[in-house]
Short mmCIF file of C-alpha atoms and ligand atoms in Angstrom, two decimals:
data_model
loop_
_atom_site.label_atom_id
_atom_site.label_comp_id
_atom_site.label_asym_id
_atom_site.label_seq_id
_atom_site.Cartn_x
_atom_site.Cartn_y
_atom_site.Cartn_z
CA MET V 1 140.98 75.81 93.29
CA GLU V 2 140.55 78.80 90.89
CA LYS V 3 143.13 81.08 90.21
CA VAL V 4 141.11 83.81 89.71
CA VAL V 5 137.46 84.91 90.59
CA ILE V 6 135.63 87.97 89.13
CA ILE V 7 132.57 89.40 90.46
CA GLY V 8 130.87 91.20 88.24
CA THR V 9 130.12 91.53 84.57
CA GLY V 10 129.80 95.20 83.73
CA CYS V 11 132.67 96.79 81.62
CA ALA V 12 135.14 96.36 84.60
CA GLY V 13 134.62 92.64 85.16
CA LEU V 14 134.43 91.50 81.75
CA THR V 15 137.38 93.29 80.31
CA ALA V 16 139.32 91.77 83.36
CA ALA V 17 137.79 88.40 82.24
CA LEU V 18 139.46 89.12 78.47
CA TYR V 19 142.71 89.72 80.06
CA ALA V 20 142.88 87.09 82.53
CA ALA V 21 141.56 84.52 79.70
CA ARG V 22 144.17 85.61 77.73
CA ALA V 23 146.54 85.35 80.25
CA ASN V 24 145.41 81.28 80.44
CA LEU V 25 144.05 81.65 83.74
CA GLN V 26 140.64 80.57 82.88
CA PRO V 27 138.74 82.92 85.31
CA LEU V 28 135.55 82.02 86.83
CA VAL V 29 133.33 85.47 86.26
CA LEU V 30 130.16 85.79 88.23
CA THR V 31 127.08 88.00 86.76
CA GLY V 32 125.16 89.00 90.01
CA THR V 33 121.72 89.75 89.67
CA MET V 34 122.52 92.26 86.63
CA PRO V 35 124.43 90.10 83.80
CA GLY V 36 126.26 93.00 81.85
CA GLY V 37 126.19 95.45 84.52
CA LEU V 38 124.22 98.91 84.20
CA LEU V 39 125.46 99.65 80.67
CA THR V 40 122.95 96.67 79.51
CA THR V 41 119.93 99.34 80.52
CA THR V 42 121.39 102.02 78.29
CA SER V 43 120.12 102.77 74.78
CA VAL V 44 122.87 104.03 72.49
CA VAL V 45 126.30 104.35 74.05
CA GLU V 46 127.99 107.33 71.97
CA ASN V 47 131.04 107.80 73.58
CA TYR V 48 132.81 104.43 73.76
CA PRO V 49 135.63 104.52 71.18
CA GLY V 50 135.57 102.58 68.30
CA PHE V 51 131.85 102.90 67.43
CA PRO V 52 130.96 106.01 65.54
CA GLU V 53 127.60 105.35 65.07
CA GLY V 54 127.29 104.51 68.79
CA ILE V 55 126.51 101.08 69.70
CA ASP V 56 123.58 99.79 71.99
CA GLY V 57 124.53 98.83 75.65
CA TYR V 58 123.03 95.52 75.73
CA GLU V 59 124.81 94.57 72.27
CA LEU V 60 128.38 96.05 73.63
CA MET V 61 128.18 93.99 76.85
CA THR V 62 127.08 90.48 74.80
CA ARG V 63 130.05 91.39 72.62
CA LEU V 64 132.50 91.82 75.39
CA GLN V 65 131.14 88.67 77.05
CA LYS V 66 131.71 86.78 73.74
CA GLN V 67 135.07 88.14 73.38
CA ALA V 68 136.26 87.03 77.19
CA GLU V 69 134.62 83.46 76.55
CA ARG V 70 136.51 82.99 73.20
CA PHE V 71 139.65 83.09 75.33
CA GLY V 72 138.13 80.56 78.20
CA ALA V 73 136.58 83.13 80.63
CA ARG V 74 133.79 80.95 82.18
CA VAL V 75 130.87 83.24 82.73
CA GLN V 76 128.44 81.78 85.26
CA PHE V 77 125.13 83.17 86.41
CA GLY V 78 125.28 83.39 90.17
CA THR V 79 125.55 85.77 93.11
CA VAL V 80 128.40 85.84 95.78
CA GLU V 81 126.62 85.52 99.09
CA SER V 82 129.96 85.97 101.28
CA VAL V 83 133.60 86.10 101.26
CA ASP V 84 136.28 85.12 103.40
CA LEU V 85 139.29 86.80 102.71
CA SER V 86 140.73 86.23 106.41
CA ARG V 87 142.24 82.77 104.64
CA ARG V 88 144.19 81.44 102.01
CA PRO V 89 142.98 80.28 99.53
CA PHE V 90 140.14 82.97 99.92
CA ALA V 91 136.66 81.59 100.33
CA VAL V 92 133.17 82.84 98.26
CA SER V 93 130.10 81.80 98.39
CA ILE V 94 128.23 81.63 95.36
CA ASP V 95 124.47 80.83 95.69
CA GLY V 96 125.49 78.41 98.66
CA ASP V 97 128.12 76.81 96.73
CA PRO V 98 131.75 77.11 98.42
CA VAL V 99 134.69 78.02 95.95
CA GLU V 100 138.06 78.57 96.85
CA THR V 101 139.91 80.85 94.67
CA GLN V 102 143.83 82.47 94.90
CA THR V 103 142.91 85.69 94.01
CA LEU V 104 139.69 87.88 93.52
CA ILE V 105 138.73 90.77 91.10
CA ILE V 106 135.78 92.86 92.84
CA ALA V 107 134.31 94.62 89.77
CA THR V 108 130.54 94.85 91.47
CA GLY V 109 129.90 98.06 89.73
CA ALA V 110 127.15 100.49 91.14
CA GLY V 111 123.21 100.31 91.94
CA HIS V 112 120.88 103.32 91.32
CA ARG V 113 120.41 105.76 93.96
CA HIS V 114 116.84 106.17 95.68
CA LEU V 115 115.43 109.26 96.76
CA GLY V 116 114.48 107.58 100.08
CA LEU V 117 110.72 108.37 99.96
CA GLU V 118 108.54 106.06 101.79
CA SER V 119 105.98 106.81 98.72
CA GLU V 120 108.96 105.99 96.56
CA HIS V 121 109.21 102.73 97.80
CA LEU V 122 105.81 101.63 97.72
CA LEU V 123 105.14 102.53 94.32
CA ASP V 124 108.04 100.85 93.02
CA LYS V 125 107.22 99.17 90.09
CA LYS V 126 103.70 100.81 89.91
CA GLY V 127 105.01 103.80 87.90
CA VAL V 128 108.36 104.63 89.85
CA THR V 129 111.23 102.88 88.14
CA TYR V 130 115.23 103.67 87.72
CA CYS V 131 115.40 102.74 84.08
CA ALA V 132 113.52 104.46 81.15
CA THR V 133 115.07 102.03 78.77
CA CYS V 134 114.01 98.87 80.82
CA ASP V 135 110.40 100.50 81.37
CA GLY V 136 109.62 103.74 79.43
CA ALA V 137 107.63 101.66 76.53
CA LEU V 138 105.07 100.36 79.04
CA PRO V 139 101.68 101.22 77.85
CA ILE V 140 100.75 103.38 81.29
CA PHE V 141 103.62 105.49 80.32
CA ARG V 142 102.33 106.08 76.76
CA ASN V 143 101.08 109.86 75.82
CA GLN V 144 100.98 110.62 79.31
CA PRO V 145 103.18 113.53 81.50
CA LEU V 146 106.24 111.90 82.91
CA VAL V 147 108.80 112.92 85.55
CA VAL V 148 112.51 112.53 85.36
CA VAL V 149 114.65 113.44 88.46
CA GLY V 150 118.30 114.43 88.38
CA GLY V 151 120.30 116.73 86.70
CA GLY V 152 123.38 114.47 85.53
CA ASP V 153 124.09 112.39 82.05
CA SER V 154 121.60 109.59 83.15
CA ALA V 155 118.79 112.20 84.07
CA CYS V 156 119.32 114.01 80.26
CA GLU V 157 119.69 110.53 78.67
CA GLU V 158 116.19 109.06 80.04
CA ALA V 159 114.57 112.27 79.67
CA LEU V 160 115.37 112.12 75.91
CA TYR V 161 114.47 108.79 75.69
CA LEU V 162 111.46 109.16 77.39
CA THR V 163 110.12 111.75 74.74
CA ARG V 164 109.62 109.11 72.09
CA PHE V 165 106.45 107.93 74.41
CA GLY V 166 105.42 110.57 76.93
CA SER V 167 103.09 113.42 76.02
CA ILE V 168 105.44 115.77 78.22
CA VAL V 169 108.82 115.03 80.24
CA TYR V 170 109.03 117.36 83.29
CA LEU V 171 112.84 117.41 84.46
CA ILE V 172 113.39 117.90 88.16
CA HIS V 173 116.17 119.05 89.08
CA ARG V 174 117.50 120.52 92.73
CA ARG V 175 119.50 123.09 91.31
CA ASP V 176 119.38 125.40 88.41
CA GLN V 177 122.11 124.11 86.37
CA LEU V 178 122.41 120.82 85.18
CA ARG V 179 125.55 118.54 86.27
CA ALA V 180 125.55 116.68 82.85
CA SER V 181 127.92 117.14 79.97
CA LYS V 182 127.44 119.95 77.69
CA ILE V 183 126.55 118.21 74.55
CA MET V 184 123.84 115.98 76.56
CA ALA V 185 122.37 119.16 78.42
CA GLU V 186 121.97 121.31 75.33
CA ARG V 187 120.25 118.31 73.64
CA THR V 188 118.00 117.79 76.34
CA LEU V 189 116.81 121.54 77.12
CA ALA V 190 116.26 122.10 73.40
CA HIS V 191 113.74 119.30 73.10
CA PRO V 192 110.33 120.58 72.87
CA LYS V 193 108.90 118.11 74.75
CA VAL V 194 111.24 118.42 77.87
CA LYS V 195 110.16 120.74 80.65
CA PRO V 196 112.76 121.61 83.29
CA VAL V 197 111.41 122.34 86.61
CA TRP V 198 114.72 124.06 88.55
CA ASP V 199 115.64 124.37 92.20
CA SER V 200 113.28 121.64 93.12
CA VAL V 201 112.89 118.36 94.55
CA VAL V 202 110.09 115.62 94.68
CA THR V 203 108.54 115.45 98.76
CA GLU V 204 106.32 112.79 98.20
CA ILE V 205 105.00 110.54 94.90
CA LEU V 206 101.24 110.45 94.62
CA ASP V 207 99.14 108.44 95.12
CA VAL V 208 100.10 105.27 97.50
CA ARG V 209 96.17 105.13 98.04
CA GLN V 210 95.26 104.46 94.56
CA ASP V 211 98.63 102.04 94.54
CA LYS V 212 99.95 103.54 91.18
CA VAL V 213 101.69 106.75 90.33
CA THR V 214 99.04 110.11 89.52
CA GLY V 215 101.78 112.85 90.29
CA VAL V 216 104.63 114.40 92.51
CA ARG V 217 104.71 116.91 95.21
CA VAL V 218 107.39 119.23 94.07
CA LYS V 219 109.16 121.73 96.55
CA ASN V 220 110.95 124.79 95.14
CA LEU V 221 114.05 124.88 97.23
CA LYS V 222 114.30 129.06 97.05
CA THR V 223 110.97 129.98 97.48
CA GLY V 224 109.74 127.05 99.33
CA GLN V 225 106.69 126.83 97.77
CA GLU V 226 104.93 123.41 97.08
CA THR V 227 103.05 122.43 93.92
CA THR V 228 101.70 119.02 92.37
CA LEU V 229 102.56 118.01 88.96
CA ASP V 230 100.24 115.26 87.33
CA CYS V 231 102.21 112.29 85.63
CA ALA V 232 102.19 108.69 85.29
CA GLY V 233 105.36 107.54 85.88
CA VAL V 234 108.80 108.93 88.07
CA PHE V 235 112.07 107.86 86.42
CA VAL V 236 114.68 108.33 89.23
CA ALA V 237 118.00 109.32 87.79
CA ILE V 238 120.20 110.70 90.73
CA GLY V 239 123.05 108.77 90.64
CA HIS V 240 124.36 105.94 92.11
CA VAL V 241 125.91 104.07 95.38
CA PRO V 242 128.74 101.28 95.00
CA ASN V 243 127.88 97.41 95.67
CA THR V 244 130.39 96.99 98.29
CA ALA V 245 128.23 95.79 101.05
CA LEU V 246 129.87 92.30 100.66
CA PHE V 247 133.09 93.70 101.78
CA LYS V 248 132.51 96.00 104.27
CA GLY V 249 134.95 95.36 107.53
CA MET V 250 137.54 93.25 105.36
CA ILE V 251 138.24 95.87 102.23
CA ASP V 252 139.06 99.19 102.65
CA LEU V 253 135.88 101.73 101.71
CA ASP V 254 135.53 105.38 101.91
CA ASP V 255 132.94 107.26 103.80
CA ALA V 256 130.42 106.56 100.88
CA GLY V 257 131.37 102.77 100.37
CA TYR V 258 133.72 102.95 97.32
CA VAL V 259 136.62 100.57 97.66
CA VAL V 260 139.88 102.49 98.26
CA PRO V 261 142.60 100.79 96.57
CA ALA V 262 145.92 100.42 98.29
CA LYS V 263 148.23 100.52 95.33
CA GLY V 264 147.21 100.75 91.70
CA THR V 265 144.12 98.18 91.36
CA ALA V 266 145.26 96.11 94.29
CA THR V 267 143.53 96.52 97.67
CA ASN V 268 144.33 96.60 101.30
CA VAL V 269 144.10 92.61 100.88
CA PRO V 270 147.11 91.27 98.89
CA GLY V 271 145.31 88.89 95.95
CA VAL V 272 142.00 90.85 96.04
CA PHE V 273 141.83 93.63 93.12
CA VAL V 274 139.27 96.26 92.29
CA ALA V 275 138.01 97.82 88.95
CA GLY V 276 135.17 99.73 87.83
CA ASP V 277 132.60 101.81 89.43
CA CYS V 278 132.50 100.08 92.49
CA SER V 279 135.78 102.01 93.16
CA ASP V 280 135.38 105.05 91.16
CA ARG V 281 133.56 108.17 92.07
CA VAL V 282 135.21 110.71 89.77
CA TYR V 283 135.09 109.16 86.02
CA ARG V 284 132.62 106.78 86.06
CA GLN V 285 132.59 105.76 82.23
CA ALA V 286 132.34 102.43 80.50
CA ILE V 287 135.62 103.20 79.05
CA THR V 288 137.43 104.13 82.03
CA ALA V 289 135.81 100.86 83.75
CA ALA V 290 137.01 98.78 80.74
CA GLY V 291 140.56 100.48 81.67
CA MET V 292 140.36 99.27 85.06
CA GLY V 293 139.35 95.84 84.29
CA CYS V 294 142.30 95.42 82.21
CA ALA V 295 144.69 97.15 84.82
CA ALA V 296 143.14 94.48 87.29
CA ALA V 297 143.85 91.54 85.55
CA ILE V 298 147.29 92.69 84.64
CA ASP V 299 148.05 93.58 88.14
CA CYS V 300 146.20 89.95 89.15
CA GLU V 301 148.50 87.88 86.84
CA ARG V 302 151.76 89.34 87.94
CA TYR V 303 150.74 88.73 91.53
CA LEU V 304 149.85 84.95 90.42
CA ALA V 305 153.13 85.14 88.66
CA GLY V 306 154.82 85.95 92.09
CA LEU V 307 153.03 83.48 94.16
CA ASN V 308 154.55 80.86 91.92
CA GLN V 309 157.70 81.54 91.59
P1 LIG N 1 125.58 112.05 88.46
O1 LIG N 1 126.46 112.75 87.45
O2 LIG N 1 126.23 111.74 89.87
O3 LIG N 1 124.07 112.82 88.83
C1 LIG N 1 123.34 112.84 89.73
C2 LIG N 1 122.27 113.90 89.56
O4 LIG N 1 121.31 113.59 90.81
C3 LIG N 1 122.83 115.18 90.11
O5 LIG N 1 122.48 116.26 89.31
C4 LIG N 1 122.54 115.24 91.66
O6 LIG N 1 122.21 116.72 91.70
C5 LIG N 1 121.50 114.58 91.70
N1 LIG N 1 121.36 114.18 93.02
C6 LIG N 1 121.94 113.54 93.59
N2 LIG N 1 121.48 112.95 94.63
C7 LIG N 1 120.12 113.57 94.63
C8 LIG N 1 118.96 113.73 95.57
N3 LIG N 1 118.98 112.88 96.70
N4 LIG N 1 117.84 114.06 95.41
C9 LIG N 1 117.88 114.85 94.14
N5 LIG N 1 118.61 115.03 93.04
C10 LIG N 1 119.85 114.34 93.52
O7 LIG N 1 124.91 110.59 88.08
P2 LIG N 1 124.31 110.00 86.63
O8 LIG N 1 123.90 110.88 85.83
O9 LIG N 1 124.20 108.62 86.95
O10 LIG N 1 126.09 109.94 85.95
C11 LIG N 1 126.76 108.95 86.35
C12 LIG N 1 128.51 109.04 85.35
O11 LIG N 1 128.01 108.20 84.29
C13 LIG N 1 128.61 110.51 85.28
O12 LIG N 1 130.10 110.32 85.30
C14 LIG N 1 128.12 110.53 83.86
O13 LIG N 1 128.83 111.23 83.18
C15 LIG N 1 128.26 109.22 83.11
N6 LIG N 1 127.27 108.90 82.26
C16 LIG N 1 127.33 109.15 80.94
C17 LIG N 1 126.73 108.96 79.90
C18 LIG N 1 126.80 109.35 78.67
O14 LIG N 1 127.92 110.14 78.49
N7 LIG N 1 125.93 109.57 77.58
C19 LIG N 1 125.41 108.57 80.37
C20 LIG N 1 124.90 108.34 81.71
C21 LIG N 1 125.71 108.56 82.56
P3 LIG N 1 123.38 117.88 91.67
O15 LIG N 1 123.82 118.24 90.46
O16 LIG N 1 123.04 119.09 92.49
O17 LIG N 1 124.73 117.03 92.47
#
């Protein structure tokens, strides 16, 4: 039987793994389908303390995993399919294999929010993408007009990154002001290749009949006017949705699906703790996720110490 199973290997999961490992709990850490989490899809992380020149997101996560493994964390590629939290020890099914554990740390993070258009779904990976770092350098996007949808830090980051490849980058935002941090917003809007399209939403991605992206239909929310912009790629960066479907009905979630902790990192189920973006709708930073992971491991260690008294 495991003492601690940690679901997720983003900043929260791996920091929890580091602390749990150093507490001699030999945590079993499950990657899910995205080892290293969303940060591995970022280019340079400029705001993680201790890296004045910035650090590549993938490298940061690789280093964090190595650090946790050095103290005995067992990182395993695998997806948790179901959990039974009504029994003790908890039962976890990992790709069909049953595992029992005394405690669980949920660090499942968040996935990309979709626009919800049928054409978006049909053209996914055919010019529609959610990750500029992963796909931006593809030949189909080179020297072509590109579209980024969103107004937050992610959208700005994607737009700036894409200026390396595209001929022009349209930044389509539903309001007339970016939500992004001031430094990111200013840097983005100052770039000569970035053309903001304010107060506008994408109503359709063209062209499903050609089975590739050739443009977007855009509606100005103030005037109601619809126009078409030619482009070879659409990069959707409109925020995230927490990966918590697995826990519905067992763990308290808010209306948007974020885990609601009962106290500190403890959830409503004793022995189950939570950390990172799956329970954070406010800060959502790499460093806050790491901090929550640390707290969850400490809370978990204390809980186990209480059990074994
Ligand atoms: P976000 O801050 O939640 O921004 C999402 C953006 O998408 C907002 O501008 C929002 O518009 C827009 N949006 C949401 N739903 C939409 C829809 N259905 N249609 C059209 N537009 C929609 O998300 P994020 O940019 O992914 O950032 C998440 C967190 O990570 C933030 O805390 C951010 O600071 C952090 N982050 C930091 C960095 C960095 O520091 N370098 C990089 C990436 C992310 P409204 O503005 O109108 O709500």
